[in-house]
Coordinates of C-alpha atoms and ligand atoms in Angstrom, one line a residue:
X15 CA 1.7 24.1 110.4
X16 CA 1.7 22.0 107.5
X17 CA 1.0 23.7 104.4
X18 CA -0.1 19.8 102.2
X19 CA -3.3 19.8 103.3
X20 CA -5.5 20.3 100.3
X21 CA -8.1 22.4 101.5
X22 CA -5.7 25.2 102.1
X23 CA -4.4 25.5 99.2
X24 CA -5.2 27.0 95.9
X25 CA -7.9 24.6 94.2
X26 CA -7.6 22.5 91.9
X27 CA -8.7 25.3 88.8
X28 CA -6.1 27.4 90.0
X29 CA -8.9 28.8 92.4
X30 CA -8.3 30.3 95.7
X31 CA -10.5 28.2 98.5
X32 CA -9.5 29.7 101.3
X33 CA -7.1 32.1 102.9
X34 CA -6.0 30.8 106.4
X35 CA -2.1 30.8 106.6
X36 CA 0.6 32.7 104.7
X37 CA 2.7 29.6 104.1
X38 CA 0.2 28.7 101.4
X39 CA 1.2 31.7 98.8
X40 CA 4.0 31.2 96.6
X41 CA 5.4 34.0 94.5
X42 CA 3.0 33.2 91.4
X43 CA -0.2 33.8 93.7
X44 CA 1.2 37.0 95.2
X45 CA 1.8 38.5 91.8
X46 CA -1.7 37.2 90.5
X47 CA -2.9 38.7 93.7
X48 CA -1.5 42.0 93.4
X49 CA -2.3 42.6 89.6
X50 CA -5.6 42.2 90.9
X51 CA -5.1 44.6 93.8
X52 CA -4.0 47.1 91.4
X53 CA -6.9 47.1 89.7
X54 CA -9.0 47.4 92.3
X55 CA -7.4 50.9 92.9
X56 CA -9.1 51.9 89.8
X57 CA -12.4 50.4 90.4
X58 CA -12.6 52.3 94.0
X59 CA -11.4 55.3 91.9
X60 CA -14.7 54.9 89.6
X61 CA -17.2 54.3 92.4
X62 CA -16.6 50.5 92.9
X63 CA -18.3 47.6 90.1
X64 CA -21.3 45.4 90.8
X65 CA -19.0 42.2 90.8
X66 CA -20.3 40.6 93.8
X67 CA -24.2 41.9 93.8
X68 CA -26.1 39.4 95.9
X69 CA -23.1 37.8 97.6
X70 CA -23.0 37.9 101.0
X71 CA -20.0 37.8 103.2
X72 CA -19.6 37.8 107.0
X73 CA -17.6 39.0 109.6
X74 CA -17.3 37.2 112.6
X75 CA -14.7 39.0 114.8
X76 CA -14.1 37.5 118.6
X77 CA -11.5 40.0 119.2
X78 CA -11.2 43.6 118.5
X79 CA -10.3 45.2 115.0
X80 CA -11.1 48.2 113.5
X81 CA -8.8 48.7 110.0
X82 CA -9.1 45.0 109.3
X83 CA -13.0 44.6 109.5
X84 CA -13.8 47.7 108.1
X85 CA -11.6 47.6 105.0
X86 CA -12.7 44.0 104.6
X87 CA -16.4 45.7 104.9
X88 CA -15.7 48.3 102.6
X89 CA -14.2 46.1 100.2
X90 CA -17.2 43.8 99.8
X91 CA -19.6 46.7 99.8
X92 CA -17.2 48.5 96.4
X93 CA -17.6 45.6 94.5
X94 CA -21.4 45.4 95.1
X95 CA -21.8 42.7 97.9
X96 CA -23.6 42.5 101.2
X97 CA -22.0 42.5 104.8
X98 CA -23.6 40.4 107.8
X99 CA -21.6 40.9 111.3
X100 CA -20.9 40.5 114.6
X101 CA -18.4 42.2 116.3
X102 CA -17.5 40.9 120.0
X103 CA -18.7 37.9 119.1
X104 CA -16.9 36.6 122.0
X105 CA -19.8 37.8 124.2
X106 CA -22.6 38.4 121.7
X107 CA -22.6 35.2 119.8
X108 CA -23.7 32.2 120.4
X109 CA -19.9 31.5 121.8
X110 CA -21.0 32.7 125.1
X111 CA -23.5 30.1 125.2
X112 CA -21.1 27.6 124.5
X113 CA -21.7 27.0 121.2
X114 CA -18.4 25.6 119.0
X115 CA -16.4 27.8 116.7
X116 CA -17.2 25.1 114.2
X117 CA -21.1 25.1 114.8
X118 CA -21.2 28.9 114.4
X119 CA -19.0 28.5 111.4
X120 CA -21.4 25.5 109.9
X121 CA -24.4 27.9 110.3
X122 CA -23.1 31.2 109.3
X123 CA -21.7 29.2 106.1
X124 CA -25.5 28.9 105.7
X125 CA -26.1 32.4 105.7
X126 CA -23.0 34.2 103.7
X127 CA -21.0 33.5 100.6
X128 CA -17.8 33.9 102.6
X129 CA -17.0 34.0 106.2
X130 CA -13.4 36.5 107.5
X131 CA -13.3 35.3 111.4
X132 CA -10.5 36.9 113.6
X133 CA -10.2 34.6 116.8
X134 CA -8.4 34.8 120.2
X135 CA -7.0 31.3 119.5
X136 CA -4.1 30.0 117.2
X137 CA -5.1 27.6 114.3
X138 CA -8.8 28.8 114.8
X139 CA -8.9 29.4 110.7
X140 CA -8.2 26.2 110.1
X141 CA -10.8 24.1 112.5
X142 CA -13.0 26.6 110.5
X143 CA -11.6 26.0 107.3
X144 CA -11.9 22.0 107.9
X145 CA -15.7 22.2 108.4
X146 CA -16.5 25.5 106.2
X147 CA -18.8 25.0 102.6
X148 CA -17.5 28.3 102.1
X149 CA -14.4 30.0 102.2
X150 CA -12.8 31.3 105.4
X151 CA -10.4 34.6 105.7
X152 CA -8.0 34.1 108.4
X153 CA -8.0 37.8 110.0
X154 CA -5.9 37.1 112.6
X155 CA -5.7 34.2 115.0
X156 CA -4.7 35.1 118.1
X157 CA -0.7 34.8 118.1
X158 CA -0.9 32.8 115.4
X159 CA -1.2 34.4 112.1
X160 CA -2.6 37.3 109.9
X161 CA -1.8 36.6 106.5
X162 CA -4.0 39.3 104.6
X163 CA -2.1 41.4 106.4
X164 CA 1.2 40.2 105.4
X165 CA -0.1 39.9 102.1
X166 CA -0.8 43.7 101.9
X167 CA 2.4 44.4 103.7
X168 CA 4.6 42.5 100.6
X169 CA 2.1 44.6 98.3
X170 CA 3.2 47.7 100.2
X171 CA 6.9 46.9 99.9
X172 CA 6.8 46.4 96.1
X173 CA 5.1 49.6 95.9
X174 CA 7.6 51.7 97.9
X175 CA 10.4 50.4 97.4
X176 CA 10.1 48.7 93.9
X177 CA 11.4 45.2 94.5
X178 CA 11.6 42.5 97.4
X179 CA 14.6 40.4 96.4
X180 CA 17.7 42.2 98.1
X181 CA 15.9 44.1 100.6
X182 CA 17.0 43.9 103.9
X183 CA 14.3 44.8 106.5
X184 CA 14.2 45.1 110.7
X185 CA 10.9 43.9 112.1
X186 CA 10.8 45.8 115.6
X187 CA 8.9 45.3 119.2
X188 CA 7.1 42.4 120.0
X189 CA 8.2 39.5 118.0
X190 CA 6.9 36.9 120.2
X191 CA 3.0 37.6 120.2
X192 CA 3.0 39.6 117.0
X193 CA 0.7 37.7 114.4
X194 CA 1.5 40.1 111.4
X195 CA 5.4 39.8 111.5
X196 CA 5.0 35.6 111.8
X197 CA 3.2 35.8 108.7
X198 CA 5.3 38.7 106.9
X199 CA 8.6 36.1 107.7
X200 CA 6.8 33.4 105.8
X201 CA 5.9 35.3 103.2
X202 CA 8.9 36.8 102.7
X203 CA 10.6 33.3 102.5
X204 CA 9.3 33.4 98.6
X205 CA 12.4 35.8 98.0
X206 CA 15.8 36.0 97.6
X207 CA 18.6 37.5 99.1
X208 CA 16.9 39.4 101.7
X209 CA 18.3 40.1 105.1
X210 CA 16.2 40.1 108.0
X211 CA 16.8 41.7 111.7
X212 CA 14.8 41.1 114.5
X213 CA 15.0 43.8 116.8
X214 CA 13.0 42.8 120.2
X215 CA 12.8 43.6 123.8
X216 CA 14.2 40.2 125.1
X217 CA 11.0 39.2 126.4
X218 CA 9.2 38.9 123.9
X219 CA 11.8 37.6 120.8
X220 CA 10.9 36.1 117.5
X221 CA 10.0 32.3 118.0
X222 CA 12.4 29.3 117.2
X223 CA 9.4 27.8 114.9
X224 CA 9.8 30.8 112.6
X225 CA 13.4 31.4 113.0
X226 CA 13.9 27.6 112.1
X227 CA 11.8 27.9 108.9
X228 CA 13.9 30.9 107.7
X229 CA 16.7 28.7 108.3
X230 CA 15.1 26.3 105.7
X231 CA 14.8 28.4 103.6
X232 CA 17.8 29.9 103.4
X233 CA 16.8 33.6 104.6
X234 CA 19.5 34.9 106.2
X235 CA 18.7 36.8 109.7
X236 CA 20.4 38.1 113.1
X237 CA 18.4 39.3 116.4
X238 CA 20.2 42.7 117.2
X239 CA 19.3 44.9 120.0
X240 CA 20.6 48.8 118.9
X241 CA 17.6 49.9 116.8
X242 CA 19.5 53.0 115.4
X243 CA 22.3 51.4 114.1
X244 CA 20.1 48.9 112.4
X245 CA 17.9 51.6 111.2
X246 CA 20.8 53.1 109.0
X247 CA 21.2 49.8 107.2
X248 CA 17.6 48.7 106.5
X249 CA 15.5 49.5 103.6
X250 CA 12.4 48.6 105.6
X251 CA 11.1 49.3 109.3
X252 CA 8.3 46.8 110.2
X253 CA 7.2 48.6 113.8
X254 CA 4.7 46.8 116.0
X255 CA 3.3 47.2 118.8
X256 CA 3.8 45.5 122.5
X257 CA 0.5 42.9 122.6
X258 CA -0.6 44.0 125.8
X259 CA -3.2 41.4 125.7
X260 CA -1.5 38.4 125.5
X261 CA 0.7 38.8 129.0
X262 CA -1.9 37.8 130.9
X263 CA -0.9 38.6 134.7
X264 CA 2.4 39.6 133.7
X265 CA 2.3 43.3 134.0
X266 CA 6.0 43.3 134.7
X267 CA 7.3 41.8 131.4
X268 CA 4.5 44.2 129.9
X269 CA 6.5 47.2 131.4
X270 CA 9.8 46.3 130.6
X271 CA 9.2 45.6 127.2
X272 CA 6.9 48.9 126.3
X273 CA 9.2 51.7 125.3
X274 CA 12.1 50.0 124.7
X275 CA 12.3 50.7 121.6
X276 CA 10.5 53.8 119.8
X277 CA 11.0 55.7 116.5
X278 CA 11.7 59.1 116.6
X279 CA 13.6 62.0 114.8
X280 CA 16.9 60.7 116.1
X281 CA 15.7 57.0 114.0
X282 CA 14.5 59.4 110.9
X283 CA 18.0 60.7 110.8
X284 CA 19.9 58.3 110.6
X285 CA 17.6 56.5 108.1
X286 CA 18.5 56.2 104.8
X287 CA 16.6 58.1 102.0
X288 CA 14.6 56.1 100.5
X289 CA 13.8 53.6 103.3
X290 CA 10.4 53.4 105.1
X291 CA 8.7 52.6 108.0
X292 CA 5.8 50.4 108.5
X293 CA 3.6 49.6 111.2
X294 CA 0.2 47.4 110.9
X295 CA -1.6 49.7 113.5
X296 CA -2.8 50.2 115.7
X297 CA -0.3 52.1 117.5
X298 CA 0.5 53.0 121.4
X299 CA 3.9 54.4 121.9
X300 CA 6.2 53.0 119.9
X301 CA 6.1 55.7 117.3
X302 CA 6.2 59.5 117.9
X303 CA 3.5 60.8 116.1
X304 CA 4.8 64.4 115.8
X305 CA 8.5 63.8 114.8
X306 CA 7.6 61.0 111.9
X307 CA 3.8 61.5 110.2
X308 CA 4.9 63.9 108.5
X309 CA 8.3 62.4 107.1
X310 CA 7.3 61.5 103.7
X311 CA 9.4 57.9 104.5
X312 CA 6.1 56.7 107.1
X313 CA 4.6 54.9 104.8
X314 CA 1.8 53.4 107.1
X315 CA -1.1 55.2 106.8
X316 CA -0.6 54.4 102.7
X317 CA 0.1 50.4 103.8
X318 CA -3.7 50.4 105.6
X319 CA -4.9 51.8 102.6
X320 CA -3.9 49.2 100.5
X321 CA -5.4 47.2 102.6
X322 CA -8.8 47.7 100.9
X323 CA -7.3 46.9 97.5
X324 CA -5.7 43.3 98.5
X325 CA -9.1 41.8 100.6
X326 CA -10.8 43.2 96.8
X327 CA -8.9 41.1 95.5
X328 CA -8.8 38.2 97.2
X329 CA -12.5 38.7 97.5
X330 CA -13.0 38.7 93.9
X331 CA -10.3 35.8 93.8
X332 CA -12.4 33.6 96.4
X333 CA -15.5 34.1 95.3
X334 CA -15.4 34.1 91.1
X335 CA -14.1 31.2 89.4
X336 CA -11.4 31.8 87.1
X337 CA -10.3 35.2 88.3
X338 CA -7.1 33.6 90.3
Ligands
NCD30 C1 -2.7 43.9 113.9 C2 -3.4 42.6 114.5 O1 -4.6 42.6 114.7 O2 -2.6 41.6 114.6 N1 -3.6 44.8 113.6 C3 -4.1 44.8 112.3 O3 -4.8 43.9 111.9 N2 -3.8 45.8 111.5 C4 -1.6 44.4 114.8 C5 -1.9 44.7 116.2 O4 -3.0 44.5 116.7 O5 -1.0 45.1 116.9

């Protein structure tokens, strides 16, 4: 990943072009980001603002989402823009015609102001991103990266827990295929002092590209395997679920990695008290509902709502000069 190539970073105004990996944020753009975000909380709280009348933006999804289109959907629409989409796009795009990612993305440019494409394949934003007139929103690459999502994830942490320097933070379950906690670990790079454990069924650990880069840059880190003991010590609980749809043929490895590690009451307990947990949904079984929705520490149902207030952001961000 190389994080020098201009048209991934912020322009040359100080202008956001596009958002396609989280390597290209540095602590400066988070802030300006989230001072943004929270003022979007107060525009949704008045009704939304006619910000983006007559821009379009479109959602091209080839794999399944439901939070991250919608509240990218919703987000346009509060600040007064239009939404065109296709969802499976996989089979109901031109893509099962054979047409390339980068002719759809040449034409839909044509057609929208901004284009958020989630793709089954790793580095898809950027062959878009290469080709695109107009900005592309990484949502998710196949195992590669999901950076709005960490993005709203750091916004979530400074909100809860007041600070990220110091904190020390276990990312649980699958490690190896997770797109959200790659990008999180890069992001989180930008501070200091943290402590990070990887908790992971062996099968599916934390890869040696991201594990090197923390090295680099000084972010200390251990792989541990006893999820209670860890969970007394952390401030943050990053839960995620076991990617059933990246093992392929390998149902066995599927099996032995689903359920190994689960929060329930006996995790609340030995929490501490103002630690919480976190999970980019959706959910299967890695967290018992009953025992922990109601524990005012599971904060993710609030972390997918601020979801809507970071992509209005970085909507307004991408598509206004000036408002970086
Ligand atoms: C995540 C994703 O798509 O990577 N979902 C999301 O966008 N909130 C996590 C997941 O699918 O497990």
């Amino acid at each position: 990943m190389s994080g020098s190539n201009k048209a991934y970073e912020k322009g040359s105004m100080g202008r956001l072009k596009h958002v396609v990996e989280a390597q290209q944020f540095d602590r400066e753009s988070m802030a300006d980001i989230f001072t943004v975000a929270c003022e979007m909380e107060q525009v949704v709280q008045h009704y939304g603002s006619n910000l983006l009348n007559r821009r379009v933006m479109a959602t091209l999804f080839y794999e399944p989402s439901t939070r991250t289109r919608l509240s990218f959907e919703s987000a346009m629409k509060r600040l007064g823009g239009d939404v065109v989409t296709t969802e499976s796009a996989q089979e109901f795009s031109s893509a099962a015609k054979g047409e390339t990612l980068e002719d759809t993305i040449r034409i839909v440019a044509g057609y929208s102001d901004v284009i958020v494409l989630r793709h089954f394949e790793s580095g898809a934003s950027k062959r878009a991103a290469a080709v695109s007139p107009v900005p592309i929103i990484n949502a998710g690459d196949g195992p590669g990266q999901h950076p709005t999502q960490a993005l709203l994830d750091i916004y979530t942490i400074e909100r809860e827990i007041g600070r990220l320097d110091g904190i020390s933070i276990a990312m649980v379950g699958d490690l190896a295929n997770g797109r959200t906690v790659r990008s999180l670990c890069y992001l989180l790079s930008k501070f200091e002092d943290l402590h990070i454990y990887f908790v992971s069924p062996p099968v599916v650990r934390m890869g040696d590209d991201i594990k090197g880069y923390l090295t680099r840059h000084g972010i200390r880190f251990e792989e541990a395997d006893d999820l209670t003991e860890v969970a007394s010590k952390v401030d943050v609980i990053y839960q995620t679920r076991i990617q059933r749809e990246r093992f392929g043929d390998r149902i066995r490895d599927y099996e032995e990695a689903r359920g190994l590690y689960i929060i329930d009451a006996g995790v609340l307990k030995v929490m501490r008290e103002h630690a919480i947990i976190m999970h980019p949904l959706p959910r299967v079984d890695e967290i018992v509902a009953r025992d922990v929705d109601s524990d005012p520490r599971a904060a993710y149902f609030r972390q997918a709502h601020n979801g809507l207030y970071v992509r209005m952001a970085l909507l307004r961000m991408l598509l206004i000069e000036g408002t970086a």
